[in-house]
PDB file of C-alpha atoms in Angstrom:
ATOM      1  CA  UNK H   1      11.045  26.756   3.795  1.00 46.00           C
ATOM      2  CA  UNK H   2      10.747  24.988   6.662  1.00 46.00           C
ATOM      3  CA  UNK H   3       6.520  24.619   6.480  1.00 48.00           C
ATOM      4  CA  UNK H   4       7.812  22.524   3.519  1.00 46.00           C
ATOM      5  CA  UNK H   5       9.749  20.673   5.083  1.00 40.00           C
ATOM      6  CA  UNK H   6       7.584  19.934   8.320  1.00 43.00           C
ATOM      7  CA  UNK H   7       4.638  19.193   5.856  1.00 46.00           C
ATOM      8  CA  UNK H   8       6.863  16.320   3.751  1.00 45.00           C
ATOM      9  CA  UNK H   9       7.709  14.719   7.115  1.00 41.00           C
ATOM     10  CA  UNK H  10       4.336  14.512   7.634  1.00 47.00           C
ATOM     11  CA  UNK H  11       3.097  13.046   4.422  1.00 51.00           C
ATOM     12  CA  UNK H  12       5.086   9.554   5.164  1.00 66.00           C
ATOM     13  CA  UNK H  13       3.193   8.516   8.079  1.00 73.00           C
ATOM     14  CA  UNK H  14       4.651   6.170  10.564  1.00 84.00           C
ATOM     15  CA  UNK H  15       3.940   2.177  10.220  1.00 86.00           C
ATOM     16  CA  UNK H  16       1.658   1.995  12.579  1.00 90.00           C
ATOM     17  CA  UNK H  17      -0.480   5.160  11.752  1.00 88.00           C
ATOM     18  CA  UNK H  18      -0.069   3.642   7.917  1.00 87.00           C
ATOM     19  CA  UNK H  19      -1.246   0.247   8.731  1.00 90.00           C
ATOM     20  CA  UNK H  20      -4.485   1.709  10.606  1.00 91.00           C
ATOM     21  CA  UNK H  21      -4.809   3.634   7.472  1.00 89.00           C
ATOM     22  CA  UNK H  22      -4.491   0.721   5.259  1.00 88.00           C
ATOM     23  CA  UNK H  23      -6.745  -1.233   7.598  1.00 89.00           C
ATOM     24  CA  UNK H  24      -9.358   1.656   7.249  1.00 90.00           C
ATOM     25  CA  UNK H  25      -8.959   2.714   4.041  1.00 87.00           C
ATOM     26  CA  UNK H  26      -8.894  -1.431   2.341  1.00 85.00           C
ATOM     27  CA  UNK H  27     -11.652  -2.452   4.429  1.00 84.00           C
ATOM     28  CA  UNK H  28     -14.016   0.467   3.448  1.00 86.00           C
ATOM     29  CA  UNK H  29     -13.791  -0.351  -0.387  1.00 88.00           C
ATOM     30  CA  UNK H  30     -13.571  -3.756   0.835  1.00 83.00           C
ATOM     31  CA  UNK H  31     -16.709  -3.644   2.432  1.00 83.00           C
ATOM     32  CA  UNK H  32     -18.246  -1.196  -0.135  1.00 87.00           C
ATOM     33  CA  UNK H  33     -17.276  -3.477  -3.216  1.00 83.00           C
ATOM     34  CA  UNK H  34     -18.696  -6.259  -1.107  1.00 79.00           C
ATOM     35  CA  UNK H  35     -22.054  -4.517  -1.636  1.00 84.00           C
ATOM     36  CA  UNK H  36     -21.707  -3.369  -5.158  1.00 86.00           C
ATOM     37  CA  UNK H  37     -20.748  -6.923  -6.551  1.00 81.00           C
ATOM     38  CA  UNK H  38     -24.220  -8.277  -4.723  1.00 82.00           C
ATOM     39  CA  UNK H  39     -25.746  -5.440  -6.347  1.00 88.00           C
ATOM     40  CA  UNK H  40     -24.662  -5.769  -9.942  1.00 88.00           C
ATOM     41  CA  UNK H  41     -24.901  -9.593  -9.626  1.00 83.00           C
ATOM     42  CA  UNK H  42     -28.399  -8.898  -9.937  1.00 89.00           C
ATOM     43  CA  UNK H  43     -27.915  -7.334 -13.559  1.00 93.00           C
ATOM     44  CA  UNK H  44     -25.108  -9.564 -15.122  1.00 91.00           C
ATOM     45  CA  UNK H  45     -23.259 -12.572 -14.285  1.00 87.00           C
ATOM     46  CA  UNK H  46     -21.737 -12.956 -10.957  1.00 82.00           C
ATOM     47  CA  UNK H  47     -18.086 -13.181 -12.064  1.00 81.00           C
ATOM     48  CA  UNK H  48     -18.595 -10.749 -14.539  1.00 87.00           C
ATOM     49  CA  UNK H  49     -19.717  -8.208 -11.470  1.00 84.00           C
ATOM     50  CA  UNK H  50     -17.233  -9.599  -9.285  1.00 81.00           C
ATOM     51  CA  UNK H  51     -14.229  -8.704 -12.179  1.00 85.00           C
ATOM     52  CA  UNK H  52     -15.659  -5.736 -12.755  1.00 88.00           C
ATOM     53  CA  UNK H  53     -16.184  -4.661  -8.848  1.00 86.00           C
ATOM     54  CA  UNK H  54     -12.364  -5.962  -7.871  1.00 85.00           C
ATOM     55  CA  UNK H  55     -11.032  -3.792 -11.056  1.00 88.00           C
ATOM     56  CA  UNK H  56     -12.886  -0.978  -9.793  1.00 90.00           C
ATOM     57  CA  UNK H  57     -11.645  -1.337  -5.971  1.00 88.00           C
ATOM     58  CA  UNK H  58      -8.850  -1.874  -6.850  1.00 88.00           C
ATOM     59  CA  UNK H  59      -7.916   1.566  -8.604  1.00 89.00           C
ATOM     60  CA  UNK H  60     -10.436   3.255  -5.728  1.00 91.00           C
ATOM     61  CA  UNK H  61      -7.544   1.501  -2.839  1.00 89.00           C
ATOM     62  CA  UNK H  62      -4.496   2.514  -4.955  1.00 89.00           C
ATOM     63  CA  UNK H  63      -5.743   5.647  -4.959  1.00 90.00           C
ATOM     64  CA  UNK H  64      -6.387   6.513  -1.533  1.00 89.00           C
ATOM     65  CA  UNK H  65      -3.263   4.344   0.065  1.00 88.00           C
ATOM     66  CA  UNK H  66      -1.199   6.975  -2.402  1.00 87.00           C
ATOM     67  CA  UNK H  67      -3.088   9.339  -1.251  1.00 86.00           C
ATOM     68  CA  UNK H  68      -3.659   8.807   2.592  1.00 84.00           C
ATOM     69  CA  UNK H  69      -2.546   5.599   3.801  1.00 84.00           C
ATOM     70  CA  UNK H  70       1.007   5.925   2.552  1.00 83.00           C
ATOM     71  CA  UNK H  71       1.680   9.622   1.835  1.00 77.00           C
ATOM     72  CA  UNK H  72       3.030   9.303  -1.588  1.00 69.00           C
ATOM     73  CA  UNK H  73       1.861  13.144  -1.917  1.00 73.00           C
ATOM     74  CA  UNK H  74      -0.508  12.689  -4.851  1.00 81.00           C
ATOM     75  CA  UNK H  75      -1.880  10.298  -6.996  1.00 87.00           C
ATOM     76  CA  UNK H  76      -0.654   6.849  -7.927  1.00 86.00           C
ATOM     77  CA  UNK H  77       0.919   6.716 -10.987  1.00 86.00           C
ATOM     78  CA  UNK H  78       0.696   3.799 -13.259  1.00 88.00           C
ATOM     79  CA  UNK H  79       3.272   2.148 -12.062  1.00 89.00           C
ATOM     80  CA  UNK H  80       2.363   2.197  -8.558  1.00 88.00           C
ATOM     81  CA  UNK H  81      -1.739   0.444  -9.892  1.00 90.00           C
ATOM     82  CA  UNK H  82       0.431  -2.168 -12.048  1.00 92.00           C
ATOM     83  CA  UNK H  83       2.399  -2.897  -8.733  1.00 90.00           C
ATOM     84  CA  UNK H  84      -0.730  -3.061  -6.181  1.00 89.00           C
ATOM     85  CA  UNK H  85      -2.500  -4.654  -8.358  1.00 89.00           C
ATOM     86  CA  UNK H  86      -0.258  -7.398  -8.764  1.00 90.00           C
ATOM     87  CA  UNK H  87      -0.119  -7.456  -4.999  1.00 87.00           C
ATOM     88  CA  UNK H  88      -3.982  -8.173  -4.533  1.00 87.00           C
ATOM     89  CA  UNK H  89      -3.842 -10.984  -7.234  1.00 88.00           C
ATOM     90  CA  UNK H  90      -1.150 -12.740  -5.301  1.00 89.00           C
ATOM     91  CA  UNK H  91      -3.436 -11.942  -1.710  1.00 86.00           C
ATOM     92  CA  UNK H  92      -6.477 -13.504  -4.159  1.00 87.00           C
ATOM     93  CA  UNK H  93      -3.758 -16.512  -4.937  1.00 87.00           C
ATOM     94  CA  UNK H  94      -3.010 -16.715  -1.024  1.00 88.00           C
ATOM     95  CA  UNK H  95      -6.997 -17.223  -0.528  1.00 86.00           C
ATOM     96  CA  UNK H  96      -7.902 -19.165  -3.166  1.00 85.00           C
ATOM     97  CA  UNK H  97      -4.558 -21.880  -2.280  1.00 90.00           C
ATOM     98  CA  UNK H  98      -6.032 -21.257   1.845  1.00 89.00           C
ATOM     99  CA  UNK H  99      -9.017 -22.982   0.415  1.00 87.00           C
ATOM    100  CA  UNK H 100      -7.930 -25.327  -1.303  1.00 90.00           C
ATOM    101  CA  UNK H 101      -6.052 -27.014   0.860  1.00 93.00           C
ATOM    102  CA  UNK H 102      -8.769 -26.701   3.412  1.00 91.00           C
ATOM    103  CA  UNK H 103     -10.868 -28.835   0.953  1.00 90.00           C
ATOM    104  CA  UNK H 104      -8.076 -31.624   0.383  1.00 93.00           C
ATOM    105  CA  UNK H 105      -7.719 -31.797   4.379  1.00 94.00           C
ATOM    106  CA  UNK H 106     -11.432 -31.920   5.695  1.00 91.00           C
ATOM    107  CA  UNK H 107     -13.854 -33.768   3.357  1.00 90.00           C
ATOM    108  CA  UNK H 108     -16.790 -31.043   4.334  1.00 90.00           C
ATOM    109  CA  UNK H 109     -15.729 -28.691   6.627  1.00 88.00           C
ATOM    110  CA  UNK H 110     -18.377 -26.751   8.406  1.00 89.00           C
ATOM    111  CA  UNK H 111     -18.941 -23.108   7.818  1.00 86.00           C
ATOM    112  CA  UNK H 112     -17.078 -21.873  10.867  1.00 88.00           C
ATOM    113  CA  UNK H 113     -13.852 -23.754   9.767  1.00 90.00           C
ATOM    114  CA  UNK H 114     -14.680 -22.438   6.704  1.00 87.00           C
ATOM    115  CA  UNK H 115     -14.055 -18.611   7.794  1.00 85.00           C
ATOM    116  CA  UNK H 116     -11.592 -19.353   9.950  1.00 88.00           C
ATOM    117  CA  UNK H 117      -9.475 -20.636   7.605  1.00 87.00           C
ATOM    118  CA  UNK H 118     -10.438 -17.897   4.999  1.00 85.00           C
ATOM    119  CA  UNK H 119     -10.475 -15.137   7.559  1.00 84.00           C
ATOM    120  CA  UNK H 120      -6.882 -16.253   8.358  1.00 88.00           C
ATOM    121  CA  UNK H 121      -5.702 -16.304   5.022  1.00 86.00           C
ATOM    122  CA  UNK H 122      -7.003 -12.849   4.263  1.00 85.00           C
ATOM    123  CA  UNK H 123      -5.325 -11.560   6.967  1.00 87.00           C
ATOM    124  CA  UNK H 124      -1.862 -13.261   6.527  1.00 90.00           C
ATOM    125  CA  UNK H 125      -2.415 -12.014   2.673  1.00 88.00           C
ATOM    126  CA  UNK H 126      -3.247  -8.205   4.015  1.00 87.00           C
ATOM    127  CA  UNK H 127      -0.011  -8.083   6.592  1.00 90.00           C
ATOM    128  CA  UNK H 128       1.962  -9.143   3.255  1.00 91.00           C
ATOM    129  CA  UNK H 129       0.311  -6.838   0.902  1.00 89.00           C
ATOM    130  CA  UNK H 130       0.990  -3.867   3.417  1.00 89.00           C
ATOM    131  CA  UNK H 131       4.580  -4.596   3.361  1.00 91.00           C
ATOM    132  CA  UNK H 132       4.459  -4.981  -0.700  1.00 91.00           C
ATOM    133  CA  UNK H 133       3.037  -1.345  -0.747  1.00 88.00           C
ATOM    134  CA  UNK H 134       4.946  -0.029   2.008  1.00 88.00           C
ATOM    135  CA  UNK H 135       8.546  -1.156   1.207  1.00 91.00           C
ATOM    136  CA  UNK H 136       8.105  -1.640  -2.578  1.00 89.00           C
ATOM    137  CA  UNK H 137       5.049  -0.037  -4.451  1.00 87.00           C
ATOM    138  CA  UNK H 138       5.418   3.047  -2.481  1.00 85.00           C
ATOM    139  CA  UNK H 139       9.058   3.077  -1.618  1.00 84.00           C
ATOM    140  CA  UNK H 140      10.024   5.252  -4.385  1.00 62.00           C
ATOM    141  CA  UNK H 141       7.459   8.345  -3.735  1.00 50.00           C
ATOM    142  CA  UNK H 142       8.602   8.614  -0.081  1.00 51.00           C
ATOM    143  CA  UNK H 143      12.428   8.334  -0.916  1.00 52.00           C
ATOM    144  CA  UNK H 144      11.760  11.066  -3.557  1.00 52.00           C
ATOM    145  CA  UNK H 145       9.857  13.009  -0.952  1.00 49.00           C
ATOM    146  CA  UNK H 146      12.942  12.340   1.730  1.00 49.00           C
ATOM    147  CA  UNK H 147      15.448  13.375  -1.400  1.00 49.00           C
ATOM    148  CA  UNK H 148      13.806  16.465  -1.319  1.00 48.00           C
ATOM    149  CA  UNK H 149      13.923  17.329   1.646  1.00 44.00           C
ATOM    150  CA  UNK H 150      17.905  16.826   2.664  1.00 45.00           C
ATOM    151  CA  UNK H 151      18.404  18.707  -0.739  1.00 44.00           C
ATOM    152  CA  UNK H 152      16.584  21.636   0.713  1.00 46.00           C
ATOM    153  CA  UNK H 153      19.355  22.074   3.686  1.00 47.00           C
ATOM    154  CA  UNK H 154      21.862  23.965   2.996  1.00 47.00           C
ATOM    155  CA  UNK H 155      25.029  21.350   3.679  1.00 47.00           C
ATOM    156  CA  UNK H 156      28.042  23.462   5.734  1.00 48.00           C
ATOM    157  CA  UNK H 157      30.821  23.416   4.516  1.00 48.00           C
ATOM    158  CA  UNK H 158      34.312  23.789   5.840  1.00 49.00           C
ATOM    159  CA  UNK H 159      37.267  25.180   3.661  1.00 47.00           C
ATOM    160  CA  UNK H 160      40.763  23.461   4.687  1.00 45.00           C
ATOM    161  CA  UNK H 161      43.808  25.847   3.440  1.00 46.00           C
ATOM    162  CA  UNK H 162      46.866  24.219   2.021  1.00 46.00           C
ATOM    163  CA  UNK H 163      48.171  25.125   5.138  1.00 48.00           C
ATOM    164  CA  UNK H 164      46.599  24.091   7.370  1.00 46.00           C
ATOM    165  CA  UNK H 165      47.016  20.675   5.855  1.00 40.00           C
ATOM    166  CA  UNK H 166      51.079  21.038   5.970  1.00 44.00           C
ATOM    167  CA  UNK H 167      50.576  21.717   9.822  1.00 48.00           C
ATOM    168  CA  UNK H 168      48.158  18.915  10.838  1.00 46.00           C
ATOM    169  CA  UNK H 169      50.771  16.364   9.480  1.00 45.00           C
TER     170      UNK H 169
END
């Protein structure tokens, strides 16, 4: 009984160890989908690959932040791809608006300003869609998990006799 409970406790890792996670985990497929969207570029349209290759990640980094970076204790359910996936559209939204308003500030801004600015974004977008998935996305699985565990304990009880109750007043 309490293996069980010692392993639960350590399926919901702290913030820290679940943002390193998330940090690792994200910017593997990040860097991996990077790749695969130059390599199927080469065989279809670039936007085609580039939906295609951010569909794909996407399911691969729901996955393994269900399954590692946030300790849900299994795999994602469809809820959980719905909500995360809706997260990296709004990061996408964050980038894209980044870059935008880059363009309407500086007529032809070089390419360091350029990755600055898009570097930034991506970050301020990642901090944001960590705290999505922690707090929201994968909430639920760790509260369940938590549930589970105070169930397990027996709760003590103490009997008060009619009494006893005449007594203490």
């Amino acid at each position: 009984m309490e293996t069980a409970v010692r392993s639960r406790r350590q399926a919901a890792p702290g913030t820290f160890a679940a943002f390193a996670r998330f940090v690792l985990c994200g910017g593997g497929v990040g860097l991996a989908a990077g790749f695969a969207v130059a390599a199927l570029a080469s065989w279809v349209p670039w936007v085609l690959a580039n939906a295609l290759i951010t569909a794909v990640s996407t399911l691969l980094a729901t996955e393994l932040h269900a399954r590692f970076t946030f300790g849900a204790g299994g795999r994602a359910t469809r809820r959980q791809h719905v909500q995360s996936a809706g997260s990296a559209v709004a990061a996408y939204g964050v980038t894209c608006v980044a870059m935008l308003v880059l363009q309407q500030l500086v007529a032809a801004p070089g390419a360091a300003l350029t990755q600055v600015v898009y570097l930034s974004a991506s970050a301020l977008a990642g901090v944001a869609r960590f705290a999505v998935l922690r707090l929201v996305v994968f909430a639920r699985g760790r509260a369940q998990a938590a549930a589970g565990v105070r169930t397990t304990r027996p709760v003590p009880t103490t009997a008060v006799r009619p009494a006893e109750l005449c007594r203490a007043a």
